[in-house]
Coordinates of C-alpha atoms in Angstrom, one line a residue:
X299 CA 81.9 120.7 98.7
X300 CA 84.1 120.0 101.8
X301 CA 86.7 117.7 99.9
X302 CA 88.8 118.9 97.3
X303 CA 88.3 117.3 94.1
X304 CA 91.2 115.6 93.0
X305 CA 90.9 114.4 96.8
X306 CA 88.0 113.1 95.8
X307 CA 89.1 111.3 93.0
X308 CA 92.0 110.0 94.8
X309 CA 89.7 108.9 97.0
X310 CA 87.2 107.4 94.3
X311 CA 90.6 105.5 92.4
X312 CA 91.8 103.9 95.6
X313 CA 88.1 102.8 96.8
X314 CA 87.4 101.2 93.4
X315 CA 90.8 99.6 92.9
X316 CA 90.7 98.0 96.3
X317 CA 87.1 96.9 95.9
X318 CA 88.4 95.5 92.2
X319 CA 91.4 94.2 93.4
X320 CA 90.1 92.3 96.2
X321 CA 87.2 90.9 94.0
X322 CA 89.9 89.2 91.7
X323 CA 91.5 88.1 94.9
X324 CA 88.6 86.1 95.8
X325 CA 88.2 84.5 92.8
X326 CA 92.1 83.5 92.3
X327 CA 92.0 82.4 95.9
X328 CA 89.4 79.9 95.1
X329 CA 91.4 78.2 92.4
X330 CA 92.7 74.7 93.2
X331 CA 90.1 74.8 96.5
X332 CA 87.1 73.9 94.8
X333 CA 84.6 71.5 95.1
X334 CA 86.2 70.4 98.5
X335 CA 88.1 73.9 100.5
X336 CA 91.5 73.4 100.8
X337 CA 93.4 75.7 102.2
X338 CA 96.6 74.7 101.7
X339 CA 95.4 74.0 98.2
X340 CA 95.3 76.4 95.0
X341 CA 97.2 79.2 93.4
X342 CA 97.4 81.2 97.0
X343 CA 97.8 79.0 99.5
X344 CA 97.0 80.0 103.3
X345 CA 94.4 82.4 105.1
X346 CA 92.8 85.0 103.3
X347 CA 91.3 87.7 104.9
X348 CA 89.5 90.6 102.5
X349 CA 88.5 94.1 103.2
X350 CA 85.7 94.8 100.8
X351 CA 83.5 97.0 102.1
X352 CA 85.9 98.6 104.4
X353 CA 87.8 100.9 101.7
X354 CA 86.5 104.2 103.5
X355 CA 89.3 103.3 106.3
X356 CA 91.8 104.2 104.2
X357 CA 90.9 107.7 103.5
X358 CA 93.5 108.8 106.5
X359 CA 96.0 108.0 103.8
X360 CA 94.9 110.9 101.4
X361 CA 96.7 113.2 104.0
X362 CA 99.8 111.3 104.3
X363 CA 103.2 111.7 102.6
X364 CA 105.6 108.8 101.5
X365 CA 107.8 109.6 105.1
X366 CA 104.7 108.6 107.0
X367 CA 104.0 105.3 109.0
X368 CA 101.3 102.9 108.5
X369 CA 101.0 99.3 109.8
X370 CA 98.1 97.5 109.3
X371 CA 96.6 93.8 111.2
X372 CA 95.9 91.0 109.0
X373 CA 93.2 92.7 106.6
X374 CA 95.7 94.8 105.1
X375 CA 94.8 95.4 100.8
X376 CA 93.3 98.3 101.4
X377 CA 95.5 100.3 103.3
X378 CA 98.7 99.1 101.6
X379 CA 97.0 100.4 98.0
X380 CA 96.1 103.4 99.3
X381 CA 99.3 103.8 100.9
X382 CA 100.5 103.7 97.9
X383 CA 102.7 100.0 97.8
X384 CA 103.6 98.7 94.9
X385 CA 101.1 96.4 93.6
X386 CA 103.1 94.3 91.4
X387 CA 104.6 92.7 94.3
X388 CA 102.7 93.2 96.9
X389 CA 100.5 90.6 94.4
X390 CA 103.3 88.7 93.8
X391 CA 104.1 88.3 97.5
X392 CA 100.7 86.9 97.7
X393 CA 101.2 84.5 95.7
X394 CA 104.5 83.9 96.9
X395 CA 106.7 84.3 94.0
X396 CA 110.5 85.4 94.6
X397 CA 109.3 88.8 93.1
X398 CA 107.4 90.1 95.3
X399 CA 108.4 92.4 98.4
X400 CA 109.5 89.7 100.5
X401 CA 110.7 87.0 97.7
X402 CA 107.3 85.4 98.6
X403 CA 108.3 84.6 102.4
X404 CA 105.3 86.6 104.0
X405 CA 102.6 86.5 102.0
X406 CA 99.1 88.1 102.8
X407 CA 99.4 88.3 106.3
X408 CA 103.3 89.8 105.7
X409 CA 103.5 92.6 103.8
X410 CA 106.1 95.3 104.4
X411 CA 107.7 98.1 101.6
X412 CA 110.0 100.5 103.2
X413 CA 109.8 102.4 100.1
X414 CA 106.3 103.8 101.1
X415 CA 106.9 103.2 105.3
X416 CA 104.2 100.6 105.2
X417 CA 103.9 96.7 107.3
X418 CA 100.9 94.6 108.2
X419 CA 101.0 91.7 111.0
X420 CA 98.9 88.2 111.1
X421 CA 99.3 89.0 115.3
X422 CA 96.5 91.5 116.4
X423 CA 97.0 94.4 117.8
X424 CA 101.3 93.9 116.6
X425 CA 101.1 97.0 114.6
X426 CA 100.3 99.5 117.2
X427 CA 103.1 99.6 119.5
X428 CA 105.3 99.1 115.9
X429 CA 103.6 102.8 115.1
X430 CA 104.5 104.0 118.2
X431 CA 107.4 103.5 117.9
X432 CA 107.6 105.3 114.1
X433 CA 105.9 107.9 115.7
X434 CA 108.9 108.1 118.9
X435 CA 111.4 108.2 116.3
X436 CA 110.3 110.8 114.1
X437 CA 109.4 112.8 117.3
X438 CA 113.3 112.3 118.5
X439 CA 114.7 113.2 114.8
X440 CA 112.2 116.3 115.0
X441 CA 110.2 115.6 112.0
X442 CA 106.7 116.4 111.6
X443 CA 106.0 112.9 110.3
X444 CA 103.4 110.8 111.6
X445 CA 102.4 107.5 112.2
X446 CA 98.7 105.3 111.8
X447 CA 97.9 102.2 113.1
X448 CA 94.9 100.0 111.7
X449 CA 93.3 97.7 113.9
X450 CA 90.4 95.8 114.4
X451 CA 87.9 96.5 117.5
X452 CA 88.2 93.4 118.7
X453 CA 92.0 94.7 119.2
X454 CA 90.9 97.5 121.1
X455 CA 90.4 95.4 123.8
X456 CA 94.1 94.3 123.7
X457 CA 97.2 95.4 126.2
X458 CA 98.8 96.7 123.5
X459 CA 96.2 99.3 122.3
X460 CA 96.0 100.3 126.1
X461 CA 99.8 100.4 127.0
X462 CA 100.5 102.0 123.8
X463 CA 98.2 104.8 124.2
X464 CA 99.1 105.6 127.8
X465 CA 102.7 106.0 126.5
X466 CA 101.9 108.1 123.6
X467 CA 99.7 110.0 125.2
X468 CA 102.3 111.2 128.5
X469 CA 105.1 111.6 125.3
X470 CA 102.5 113.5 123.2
X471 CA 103.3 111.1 120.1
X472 CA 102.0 111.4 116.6
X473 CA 100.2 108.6 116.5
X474 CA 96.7 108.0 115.1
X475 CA 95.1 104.7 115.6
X476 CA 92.2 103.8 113.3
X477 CA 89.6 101.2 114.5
X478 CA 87.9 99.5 112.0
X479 CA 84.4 98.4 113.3
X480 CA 83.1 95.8 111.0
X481 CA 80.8 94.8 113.7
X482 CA 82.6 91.1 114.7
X483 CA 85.6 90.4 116.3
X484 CA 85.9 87.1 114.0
X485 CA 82.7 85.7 114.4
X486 CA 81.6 87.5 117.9
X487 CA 80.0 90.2 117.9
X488 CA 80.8 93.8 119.2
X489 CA 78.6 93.7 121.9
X490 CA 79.4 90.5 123.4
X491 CA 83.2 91.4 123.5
X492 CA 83.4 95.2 124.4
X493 CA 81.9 97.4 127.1
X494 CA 81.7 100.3 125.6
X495 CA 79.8 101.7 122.5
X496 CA 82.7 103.0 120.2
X497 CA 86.4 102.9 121.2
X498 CA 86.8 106.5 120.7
X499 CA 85.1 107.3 123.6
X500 CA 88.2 105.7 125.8
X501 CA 89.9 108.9 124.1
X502 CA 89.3 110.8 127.1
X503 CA 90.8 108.0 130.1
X504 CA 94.2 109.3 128.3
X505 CA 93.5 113.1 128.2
X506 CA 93.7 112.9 123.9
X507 CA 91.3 113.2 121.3
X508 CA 88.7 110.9 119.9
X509 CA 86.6 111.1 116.9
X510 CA 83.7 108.7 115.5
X511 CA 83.1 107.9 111.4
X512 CA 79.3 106.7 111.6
X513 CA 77.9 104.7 108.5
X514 CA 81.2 103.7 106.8
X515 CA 81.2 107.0 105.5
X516 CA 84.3 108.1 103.2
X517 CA 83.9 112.2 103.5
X518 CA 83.4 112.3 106.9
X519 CA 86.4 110.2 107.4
X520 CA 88.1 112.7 105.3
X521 CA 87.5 115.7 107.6
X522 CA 88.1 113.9 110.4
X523 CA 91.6 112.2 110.1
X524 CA 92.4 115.5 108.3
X525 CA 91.9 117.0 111.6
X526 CA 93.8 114.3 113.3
X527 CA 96.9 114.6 111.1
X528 CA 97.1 118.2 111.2
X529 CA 97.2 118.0 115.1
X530 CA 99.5 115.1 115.3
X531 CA 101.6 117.0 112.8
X532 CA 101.7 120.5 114.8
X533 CA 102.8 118.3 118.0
X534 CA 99.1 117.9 119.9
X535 CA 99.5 114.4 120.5
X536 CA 97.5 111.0 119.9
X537 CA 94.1 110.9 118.5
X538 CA 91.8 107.8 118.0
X539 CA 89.1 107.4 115.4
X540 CA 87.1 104.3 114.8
X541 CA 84.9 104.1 111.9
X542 CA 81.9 102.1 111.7
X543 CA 82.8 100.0 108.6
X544 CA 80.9 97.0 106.8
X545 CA 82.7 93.5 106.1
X546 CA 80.6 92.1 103.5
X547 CA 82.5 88.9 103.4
X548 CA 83.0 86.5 106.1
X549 CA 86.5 86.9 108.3
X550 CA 88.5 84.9 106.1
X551 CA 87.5 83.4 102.5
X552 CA 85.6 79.8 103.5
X553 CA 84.2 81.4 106.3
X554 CA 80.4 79.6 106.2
X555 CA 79.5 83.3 108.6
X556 CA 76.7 80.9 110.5
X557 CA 77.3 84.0 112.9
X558 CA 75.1 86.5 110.6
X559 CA 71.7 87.2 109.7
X560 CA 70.7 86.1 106.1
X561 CA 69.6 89.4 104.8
X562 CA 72.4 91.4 106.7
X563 CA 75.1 91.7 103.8
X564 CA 72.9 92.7 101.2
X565 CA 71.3 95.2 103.3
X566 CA 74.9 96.7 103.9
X567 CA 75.8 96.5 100.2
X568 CA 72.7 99.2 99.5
X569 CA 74.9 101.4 101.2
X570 CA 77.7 100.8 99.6
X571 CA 80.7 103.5 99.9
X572 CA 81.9 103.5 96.6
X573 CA 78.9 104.0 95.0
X574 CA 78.4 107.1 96.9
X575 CA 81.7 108.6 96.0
X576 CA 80.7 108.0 92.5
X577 CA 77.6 109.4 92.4
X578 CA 78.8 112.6 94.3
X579 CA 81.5 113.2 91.2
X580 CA 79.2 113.1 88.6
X581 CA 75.9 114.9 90.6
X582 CA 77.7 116.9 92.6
X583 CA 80.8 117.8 91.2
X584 CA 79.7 117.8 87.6
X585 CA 82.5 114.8 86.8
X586 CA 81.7 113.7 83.2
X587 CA 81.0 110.1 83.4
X588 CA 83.1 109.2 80.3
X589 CA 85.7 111.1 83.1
X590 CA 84.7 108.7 86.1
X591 CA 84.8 106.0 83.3
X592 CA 88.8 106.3 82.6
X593 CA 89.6 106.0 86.4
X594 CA 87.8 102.8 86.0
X595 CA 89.1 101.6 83.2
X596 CA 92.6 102.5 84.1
X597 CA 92.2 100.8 87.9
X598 CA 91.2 97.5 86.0
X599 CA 94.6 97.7 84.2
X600 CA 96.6 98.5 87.0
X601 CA 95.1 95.6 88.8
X602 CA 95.2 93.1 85.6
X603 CA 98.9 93.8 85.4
X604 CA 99.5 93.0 89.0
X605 CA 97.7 89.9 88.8
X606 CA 99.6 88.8 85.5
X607 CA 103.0 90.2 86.7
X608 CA 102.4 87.6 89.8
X609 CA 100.9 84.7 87.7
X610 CA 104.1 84.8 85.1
X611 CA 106.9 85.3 88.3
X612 CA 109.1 82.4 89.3
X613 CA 108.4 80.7 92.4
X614 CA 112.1 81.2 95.0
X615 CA 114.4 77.9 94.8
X616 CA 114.5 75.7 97.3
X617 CA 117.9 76.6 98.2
X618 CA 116.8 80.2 99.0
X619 CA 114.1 78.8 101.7
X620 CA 116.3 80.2 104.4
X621 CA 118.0 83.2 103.0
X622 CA 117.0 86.6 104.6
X623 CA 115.4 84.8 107.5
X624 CA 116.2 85.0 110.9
X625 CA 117.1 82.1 112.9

């Protein structure tokens, strides 16, 4: 039993209320784009881009504290629940009602609380020097705060991961980045777009540490950005971890995913990481399933209340279009 239990259950609450949250998501997202897409159309109008199937990511976050940093790219639900943002209006923002965190100017793509340290991009590879820089400041203030960026692989191959981590690296920053390997860089696949097998292996051309999650798997993601955090924390610098994690739905919703194999999703979804956090509480940990049951049934009103809070909101006035905006 290497994780904690009421790590674990954090662990299993956030997982499951992503995955749930995220499943309403696509289903609102498809009304008013149905039976020709649209999508401009509908309730939430814009790109949509879901994580389900990459909730293990977000582990990191069980080892962070409210003064901690995270930024995020433009697949951000996951992280910003288990972060810990407030999911009223983050849900609201979505849909762009004047409650939510931005008044309903971002969106998606947008979402930023400074209550919890937390921002996501639509521009890849944005979020990393926006860490570094979190992670400068705290260093200059001498906190022992630290700072995590998410990113795709596909932004691993950017200036900004490289620049960033040559800089962090010589000023011994703590800054974790987190790649997310969901196997395609849009539609292209790892492979065709990267020279190297896993991006933690470039650990080394900076003299810092690197660490590799196989199998989208949730406790060894645990132990490992435990480990990160704690050496970031005590002043050791950088690390990089990249997770091999499983997008089971195309890059944004309407994606037709010509790019995949017809038996590939399903054949991730036996392995699904929820479902093995589950069945390690009850069969391992002895968690009564009427136990495992209330976490459920509680995440599904959390998530129902979001979802109503942001239905029943006001949409801004068109005479607030260009308040808190810059120009």
């Amino acid at each position: 039993m290497t994780v904690p239990l009421d790590k674990l259950k954090w662990m299993y609450e956030m997982m499951a209320k992503s995955r749930y949250y995220e499943d309403q998501m696509a289903e609102v997202y498809l009304e008013g784009k149905t039976p020709v897409f649209n999508i401009g159309a509908g309730t939430v109008p814009g790109e949509m881009h879901l994580s389900t199937g990459q909730e293990p990511a977000a582990v990191i976050c069980a080892h962070l504290t409210k003064n901690d940093t995270v930024t995020s790219p433009h697949r951000p639900h996951h992280h910003a629940i288990a972060k810990g943002v407030d999911l009223n209006r983050m849900t609201a923002e979505i849909f762009g009602k004047e409650t939510g965190l931005s008044k309903g100017k971002g969106g998606h793509m947008h979402i930023f609380d400074p209550d919890v340290k937390f921002s996501c991009s639509g521009i890849v590879g944005a979020g990393i020097p926006q860490a570094a820089g979190a992670a400068l400041a705290a260093k200059m203030n001498g906190k022992d705060w630290v700072a995590v960026a998410f990113l795709g692989e596909g932004a691993a191959n950017s200036g900004a991961f490289h620049e960033t981590l040559n800089m962090a690296a010589l000023w011994k920053l703590p800054l974790i980045l987190v790649v997310e390997d969901n196997a395609y860089g849009i539609s292209v696949p790892k492979k065709a777009s990267t020279s190297i097998e896993s991006n933690d292996l470039r650990a080394p051309a900076y003299g810092i540490e690197g660490a590799y999650v196989k199998d989208n798997d949730p406790i060894e993601m645990y132990k490992v950005s435990e480990a990160a955090v704690k050496r970031a924390r005590n002043g050791e610098g950088p690390t990089i971890i990249e997770i091999e994690t499983f997008r089971y739905l195309g890059h944004f919703q309407g994606d037709p995913e010509l790019y995949r194999e017809k038996g590939e999703v399903p054949a991730l979804r036996e392995r699904d990481p929820i479902l093995r956090v589950r069945k390690l509480l009850t069969d391992e940990y002895g968690v009564a399933e009427s136990e495992v049951e209330e976490i459920e049934s509680k995440i599904r009103a959390e998530v129902d209340e979001a979802y109503n809070f942001a239905r029943e909101s006001e949409f801004p006035k068109p005479e607030q279009a260009l308040a808190d905006m810059f120009n």
